[in-house]
mmCIF file of C-alpha atoms in Angstrom:
data_model
loop_
_atom_site.group_PDB
_atom_site.id
_atom_site.type_symbol
_atom_site.label_atom_id
_atom_site.label_comp_id
_atom_site.label_asym_id
_atom_site.label_seq_id
_atom_site.Cartn_x
_atom_site.Cartn_y
_atom_site.Cartn_z
ATOM 1 C CA MET T 1 -41.998 5.846 -30.890
ATOM 2 C CA ALA T 2 -45.168 6.133 -32.896
ATOM 3 C CA PRO T 3 -48.259 5.186 -31.196
ATOM 4 C CA ARG T 4 -49.685 1.960 -31.571
ATOM 5 C CA TRP T 5 -53.316 2.123 -32.220
ATOM 6 C CA LYS T 6 -55.873 -0.474 -31.250
ATOM 7 C CA GLY T 7 -57.889 -2.359 -33.952
ATOM 8 C CA LYS T 8 -58.235 -5.374 -35.761
ATOM 9 C CA ASP T 9 -57.392 -3.605 -38.842
ATOM 10 C CA ALA T 10 -55.982 -0.592 -40.572
ATOM 11 C CA LYS T 11 -59.370 0.922 -40.602
ATOM 12 C CA SER T 12 -60.300 0.499 -37.172
ATOM 13 C CA LYS T 13 -56.744 2.050 -35.871
ATOM 14 C CA LYS T 14 -57.455 4.833 -38.014
ATOM 15 C CA ASP T 15 -61.051 5.132 -36.206
ATOM 16 C CA ALA T 16 -59.111 5.234 -32.601
ATOM 17 C CA GLU T 17 -56.435 7.513 -33.819
ATOM 18 C CA ALA T 18 -59.339 9.980 -34.879
ATOM 19 C CA GLU T 19 -61.251 9.689 -31.733
ATOM 20 C CA ALA T 20 -58.195 10.557 -29.853
ATOM 21 C CA LEU T 21 -57.293 13.564 -31.685
ATOM 22 C CA LYS T 22 -61.090 14.603 -31.990
ATOM 23 C CA GLU T 23 -60.946 14.537 -27.860
ATOM 24 C CA PRO T 24 -57.339 14.943 -26.795
ATOM 25 C CA MET T 25 -56.733 13.847 -23.100
ATOM 26 C CA SER T 26 -56.097 17.958 -22.035
ATOM 27 C CA LYS T 27 -59.499 18.863 -23.087
ATOM 28 C CA ILE T 28 -61.173 16.009 -21.004
ATOM 29 C CA ILE T 29 -58.940 16.323 -17.904
ATOM 30 C CA SER T 30 -60.270 20.613 -18.294
ATOM 31 C CA GLN T 31 -64.085 18.983 -18.340
ATOM 32 C CA LEU T 32 -63.286 17.026 -15.576
ATOM 33 C CA GLN T 33 -61.891 19.785 -13.351
ATOM 34 C CA SER T 34 -64.843 22.375 -14.437
ATOM 35 C CA SER T 35 -67.591 19.530 -13.503
ATOM 36 C CA PHE T 36 -65.794 18.662 -10.307
ATOM 37 C CA VAL T 37 -65.428 22.433 -9.396
ATOM 38 C CA GLN T 38 -69.162 23.425 -10.188
ATOM 39 C CA SER T 39 -70.670 20.421 -8.050
ATOM 40 C CA ASN T 40 -67.933 20.501 -5.207
ATOM 41 C CA THR T 41 -67.146 17.282 -5.504
ATOM 42 C CA CYS T 42 -65.401 15.824 -2.294
ATOM 43 C CA GLY T 43 -64.477 12.550 -1.426
ATOM 44 C CA PHE T 44 -63.424 10.896 1.844
ATOM 45 C CA LEU T 45 -60.708 8.760 2.957
ATOM 46 C CA SER T 46 -60.837 5.087 3.078
ATOM 47 C CA ASP T 47 -57.385 3.350 4.297
ATOM 48 C CA ASN T 48 -55.073 3.417 1.310
ATOM 49 C CA CYS T 49 -57.316 4.688 -0.913
ATOM 50 C CA VAL T 50 -60.000 7.544 -1.251
ATOM 51 C CA HIS T 51 -63.627 7.465 -2.075
ATOM 52 C CA LEU T 52 -66.495 9.644 -3.802
ATOM 53 C CA ALA T 53 -69.683 9.531 -5.140
ATOM 54 C CA VAL T 54 -70.448 10.682 -8.507
ATOM 55 C CA GLN T 55 -73.129 10.993 -10.720
ATOM 56 C CA GLY T 56 -73.063 9.318 -14.323
ATOM 57 C CA GLU T 57 -71.773 12.402 -16.291
ATOM 58 C CA GLN T 58 -68.700 12.671 -13.908
ATOM 59 C CA LEU T 59 -68.326 8.779 -13.821
ATOM 60 C CA ASP T 60 -67.931 9.033 -17.771
ATOM 61 C CA LEU T 61 -65.274 11.610 -17.205
ATOM 62 C CA LEU T 62 -63.583 9.957 -14.741
ATOM 63 C CA ASP T 63 -63.357 7.325 -16.980
ATOM 64 C CA LYS T 64 -62.396 9.078 -19.967
ATOM 65 C CA ALA T 65 -59.596 10.542 -18.052
ATOM 66 C CA CYS T 66 -58.297 7.441 -16.793
ATOM 67 C CA PHE T 67 -58.662 8.160 -12.842
ATOM 68 C CA GLY T 68 -59.579 5.200 -10.411
ATOM 69 C CA ARG T 69 -62.239 2.965 -10.812
ATOM 70 C CA PRO T 70 -66.091 2.552 -10.305
ATOM 71 C CA VAL T 71 -66.956 0.400 -7.092
ATOM 72 C CA ARG T 72 -70.435 -0.211 -7.101
ATOM 73 C CA ILE T 73 -73.872 2.252 -7.574
ATOM 74 C CA VAL T 74 -74.873 3.863 -4.480
ATOM 75 C CA GLU T 75 -78.288 4.712 -5.868
ATOM 76 C CA LYS T 76 -79.781 5.831 -8.966
ATOM 77 C CA ASP T 77 -77.740 7.865 -10.807
ATOM 78 C CA MET T 78 -75.084 7.615 -7.979
ATOM 79 C CA TYR T 79 -71.732 5.675 -8.341
ATOM 80 C CA TRP T 80 -68.703 4.875 -5.494
ATOM 81 C CA PHE T 81 -65.738 5.930 -7.159
ATOM 82 C CA GLN T 82 -62.242 4.447 -6.078
ATOM 83 C CA LEU T 83 -58.916 6.618 -6.492
ATOM 84 C CA THR T 84 -55.635 5.656 -5.603
ATOM 85 C CA LEU T 85 -53.308 8.106 -3.155
ATOM 86 C CA GLU T 86 -51.579 9.830 -5.942
ATOM 87 C CA GLU T 87 -54.850 10.294 -8.397
ATOM 88 C CA ALA T 88 -56.581 11.717 -5.436
ATOM 89 C CA PHE T 89 -53.578 14.057 -4.579
ATOM 90 C CA TYR T 90 -53.248 15.152 -8.360
ATOM 91 C CA LEU T 91 -57.020 16.240 -8.182
ATOM 92 C CA CYS T 92 -56.859 18.465 -4.664
ATOM 93 C CA TYR T 93 -53.425 19.562 -4.962
ATOM 94 C CA PHE T 94 -52.648 20.495 -8.740
ATOM 95 C CA LEU T 95 -56.180 20.647 -10.166
ATOM 96 C CA LYS T 96 -57.949 21.722 -7.201
ATOM 97 C CA CYS T 97 -61.056 20.423 -8.115
ATOM 98 C CA LEU T 98 -61.717 17.770 -5.497
ATOM 99 C CA GLU T 99 -61.758 18.105 -1.491
ATOM 100 C CA ILE T 100 -61.123 15.159 1.064
ATOM 101 C CA ASN T 101 -62.840 14.701 4.331
ATOM 102 C CA GLY T 102 -61.330 12.377 6.907
ATOM 103 C CA ARG T 103 -64.609 10.509 7.632
ATOM 104 C CA ALA T 104 -67.995 11.087 5.394
ATOM 105 C CA ASP T 105 -69.116 13.389 7.609
ATOM 106 C CA ASP T 106 -65.987 15.605 8.674
ATOM 107 C CA SER T 107 -65.014 18.862 7.382
ATOM 108 C CA PRO T 108 -62.222 18.721 4.583
ATOM 109 C CA LEU T 109 -58.557 18.365 5.294
ATOM 110 C CA SER T 110 -55.936 20.951 4.044
ATOM 111 C CA ASN T 111 -53.216 20.012 1.681
ATOM 112 C CA GLU T 112 -50.731 19.307 4.518
ATOM 113 C CA GLU T 113 -52.992 17.038 6.253
ATOM 114 C CA LEU T 114 -53.738 14.724 3.358
ATOM 115 C CA TRP T 115 -49.733 14.774 2.638
ATOM 116 C CA ARG T 116 -49.171 13.239 6.214
ATOM 117 C CA TYR T 117 -51.901 11.091 5.881
ATOM 118 C CA PHE T 118 -50.852 9.563 2.645
ATOM 119 C CA LYS T 119 -47.329 9.352 3.669
ATOM 120 C CA SER T 120 -48.358 7.507 6.563
ATOM 121 C CA LYS T 121 -49.918 4.914 4.317
ATOM 122 C CA LYS T 122 -47.260 4.877 1.712
ATOM 123 C CA GLU T 123 -43.662 6.005 2.828
ATOM 124 C CA ALA T 124 -42.576 6.485 -0.825
ATOM 125 C CA PHE T 125 -45.771 8.658 -1.798
ATOM 126 C CA PRO T 126 -43.377 12.008 -2.218
ATOM 127 C CA CYS T 127 -41.444 10.308 -5.071
ATOM 128 C CA PHE T 128 -44.341 8.737 -6.601
ATOM 129 C CA TYR T 129 -46.917 11.289 -6.387
ATOM 130 C CA LYS T 130 -43.985 13.742 -8.071
ATOM 131 C CA VAL T 131 -43.463 10.934 -10.761
ATOM 132 C CA TYR T 132 -47.206 10.741 -11.756
ATOM 133 C CA SER T 133 -47.615 14.503 -11.544
ATOM 134 C CA HIS T 134 -44.675 14.588 -13.581
ATOM 135 C CA LEU T 135 -45.904 12.564 -16.006
ATOM 136 C CA ARG T 136 -49.929 13.821 -16.273
ATOM 137 C CA ILE T 137 -48.596 16.887 -16.640
ATOM 138 C CA LYS T 138 -47.430 15.746 -19.698
ATOM 139 C CA ASN T 139 -50.638 14.697 -20.762
ATOM 140 C CA TRP T 140 -49.743 10.994 -20.527
ATOM 141 C CA VAL T 141 -52.376 8.644 -19.065
ATOM 142 C CA VAL T 142 -50.824 6.662 -15.847
ATOM 143 C CA ARG T 143 -52.146 3.430 -14.567
ATOM 144 C CA SER T 144 -50.790 0.814 -12.103
ATOM 145 C CA GLY T 145 -47.900 -1.222 -13.518
ATOM 146 C CA ALA T 146 -47.942 -4.171 -11.060
ATOM 147 C CA GLN T 147 -49.208 -6.362 -13.641
ATOM 148 C CA TYR T 148 -46.131 -6.242 -15.423
ATOM 149 C CA GLY T 149 -43.683 -5.520 -12.386
ATOM 150 C CA VAL T 150 -43.506 -1.855 -12.761
ATOM 151 C CA ASP T 151 -44.872 0.977 -10.528
ATOM 152 C CA PHE T 152 -46.762 2.749 -13.986
ATOM 153 C CA ILE T 153 -47.916 2.184 -16.958
ATOM 154 C CA VAL T 154 -48.157 4.957 -19.609
ATOM 155 C CA TYR T 155 -50.424 5.517 -22.674
ATOM 156 C CA ARG T 156 -50.691 8.411 -24.877
ATOM 157 C CA HIS T 157 -54.637 8.399 -24.878
ATOM 158 C CA HIS T 158 -57.042 6.287 -23.480
ATOM 159 C CA PRO T 159 -56.319 2.543 -22.824
ATOM 160 C CA ALA T 160 -59.390 1.225 -25.046
ATOM 161 C CA LEU T 161 -57.826 3.263 -27.850
ATOM 162 C CA VAL T 162 -53.794 2.630 -27.590
ATOM 163 C CA HIS T 163 -51.605 0.412 -26.300
ATOM 164 C CA SER T 164 -49.211 1.794 -23.324
ATOM 165 C CA GLU T 165 -45.698 2.460 -24.610
ATOM 166 C CA TYR T 166 -43.683 2.295 -21.233
ATOM 167 C CA GLY T 167 -43.391 0.923 -17.900
ATOM 168 C CA VAL T 168 -42.137 2.975 -15.510
ATOM 169 C CA LEU T 169 -39.897 2.545 -12.391
ATOM 170 C CA VAL T 170 -39.463 5.287 -9.559
ATOM 171 C CA LEU T 171 -36.095 5.146 -8.245
ATOM 172 C CA SER T 172 -34.189 7.994 -6.226
ATOM 173 C CA HIS T 173 -30.896 9.345 -6.296
ATOM 174 C CA ASP T 174 -30.922 9.738 -2.128
ATOM 175 C CA ASN T 175 -30.274 6.667 0.044
ATOM 176 C CA ASP T 176 -33.943 5.426 -0.104
ATOM 177 C CA ALA T 177 -34.328 1.869 0.768
ATOM 178 C CA ASP T 178 -38.296 1.556 -0.420
ATOM 179 C CA LEU T 179 -36.957 2.521 -3.217
ATOM 180 C CA ASN T 180 -33.812 1.591 -4.620
ATOM 181 C CA GLY T 181 -33.855 -2.072 -4.205
ATOM 182 C CA ARG T 182 -34.970 -2.413 -7.551
ATOM 183 C CA LEU T 183 -32.591 -2.758 -10.798
ATOM 184 C CA SER T 184 -29.676 -3.202 -7.883
ATOM 185 C CA VAL T 185 -28.317 -6.099 -9.831
ATOM 186 C CA TRP T 186 -27.922 -7.017 -13.281
ATOM 187 C CA SER T 187 -30.329 -9.645 -13.367
ATOM 188 C CA ASP T 188 -32.777 -7.363 -12.093
ATOM 189 C CA VAL T 189 -32.514 -5.029 -15.521
ATOM 190 C CA HIS T 190 -32.578 -7.956 -17.574
ATOM 191 C CA CYS T 191 -35.912 -9.344 -16.274
ATOM 192 C CA SER T 192 -37.523 -5.830 -16.428
ATOM 193 C CA THR T 193 -36.558 -5.425 -19.908
ATOM 194 C CA ARG T 194 -37.276 -8.576 -21.381
ATOM 195 C CA LEU T 195 -40.486 -8.698 -19.635
ATOM 196 C CA LEU T 196 -41.637 -5.300 -20.863
ATOM 197 C CA GLY T 197 -39.950 -6.161 -24.574
ATOM 198 C CA SER T 198 -42.135 -9.128 -24.781
ATOM 199 C CA VAL T 199 -45.099 -7.059 -24.813
ATOM 200 C CA ALA T 200 -43.668 -4.446 -26.759
ATOM 201 C CA LYS T 201 -43.256 -1.637 -24.139
ATOM 202 C CA THR T 202 -39.776 0.210 -23.055
ATOM 203 C CA LEU T 203 -38.422 0.183 -19.422
ATOM 204 C CA LEU T 204 -38.611 3.923 -18.545
ATOM 205 C CA VAL T 205 -36.618 4.712 -15.001
ATOM 206 C CA LEU T 206 -37.312 8.286 -13.093
ATOM 207 C CA TYR T 207 -34.904 9.089 -10.844
ATOM 208 C CA ILE T 208 -35.972 11.711 -7.920
ATOM 209 C CA ASN T 209 -33.538 13.835 -6.380
ATOM 210 C CA LYS T 210 -34.964 15.348 -3.594
ATOM 211 C CA ASN T 211 -32.338 18.142 -3.847
ATOM 212 C CA GLY T 212 -31.663 18.152 -0.228
ATOM 213 C CA GLN T 213 -35.329 18.786 0.625
ATOM 214 C CA ASN T 214 -37.407 16.922 3.395
ATOM 215 C CA ASP T 215 -40.666 15.914 2.610
ATOM 216 C CA GLU T 216 -42.712 17.625 5.569
ATOM 217 C CA SER T 217 -44.813 19.350 3.020
ATOM 218 C CA PRO T 218 -46.187 19.375 -0.247
ATOM 219 C CA LEU T 219 -44.077 22.361 -1.058
ATOM 220 C CA CYS T 220 -40.791 20.249 -1.323
ATOM 221 C CA LEU T 221 -42.365 19.131 -4.793
ATOM 222 C CA ALA T 222 -41.053 22.474 -6.539
ATOM 223 C CA ASN T 223 -37.481 21.572 -5.380
ATOM 224 C CA TYR T 224 -37.596 17.907 -6.659
ATOM 225 C CA THR T 225 -35.747 17.284 -10.139
ATOM 226 C CA ILE T 226 -36.312 14.169 -12.103
ATOM 227 C CA GLU T 227 -33.799 12.364 -14.400
ATOM 228 C CA GLU T 228 -35.256 10.332 -16.879
ATOM 229 C CA ARG T 229 -34.003 7.319 -18.661
ATOM 230 C CA THR T 230 -34.704 4.473 -20.976
ATOM 231 C CA ILE T 231 -33.302 1.213 -20.883
ATOM 232 C CA SER T 232 -33.872 -1.270 -23.924
ATOM 233 C CA ARG T 233 -32.561 -4.414 -24.938
ATOM 234 C CA TRP T 234 -29.890 -4.291 -27.375
ATOM 235 C CA SER T 235 -30.521 -6.771 -30.513
ATOM 236 C CA PRO T 236 -27.177 -7.533 -32.319
ATOM 237 C CA GLU T 237 -28.817 -8.844 -35.395
ATOM 238 C CA GLN T 238 -31.148 -5.680 -35.535
ATOM 239 C CA CYS T 239 -28.132 -3.563 -35.378
ATOM 240 C CA ARG T 240 -25.589 -5.182 -37.705
ATOM 241 C CA GLU T 241 -24.648 -3.190 -41.204
ATOM 242 C CA ARG T 242 -26.511 -4.955 -43.624
ATOM 243 C CA SER T 243 -23.210 -5.381 -45.869
ATOM 244 C CA VAL T 244 -21.527 -7.238 -42.233
ATOM 245 C CA LEU T 245 -24.668 -9.120 -42.310
ATOM 246 C CA THR T 246 -24.684 -10.640 -45.599
ATOM 247 C CA PHE T 247 -20.806 -11.404 -45.623
ATOM 248 C CA LEU T 248 -21.737 -13.117 -42.024
ATOM 249 C CA ASP T 249 -24.415 -14.653 -42.892
ATOM 250 C CA LEU T 250 -22.897 -16.384 -46.347
#
């Protein structure tokens, strides 16, 4: 599937494509990682999310890399920024550029402590994080898919430049009641594919196989595997051979 660049005409779409090619997402992520490491950026836990105070340059990089959302201005040139649990752990565990305190004045928590906290807030966090990191490592931009009835929506680049291509559902090959309640009956599949199809997106189902591993530590992630499946509606009118179509329509 070719990217669907945003714009009112051919020129503006070409401009959007040129901008994305000039500054690929991998480069933006690298710049964000470097900036956070140099400034020793630190956030703190806030119930079901993570907050951090950043300066204008980092705010711009977070926006370009599509992590979180700004909350409010703290003071001149300082902003509160809010990250989801998956985004925060990706910055901490994979990119190793962010530390997180339990409270604003505490010492940074270890990866294991963060893992246990995030699991306490979201039981299926290990599977959701595995999918989030799987897509991010492939340089997809990953955002919440709640408005489309899915777990995530993914883009090839910044949402200001390109339309999203996939709506993602996270399921498990294990007996996981928190994940496997979706797509259990045909009507679920029909509703999901019809809704996403109406906005030119494809349903991407990512099945997590834990391979007998428990989820007490983030080390389990190395043994998790992912099976990818796309599901789309079949349109007979688009699939009939031209000669048959001509004969039937006479």
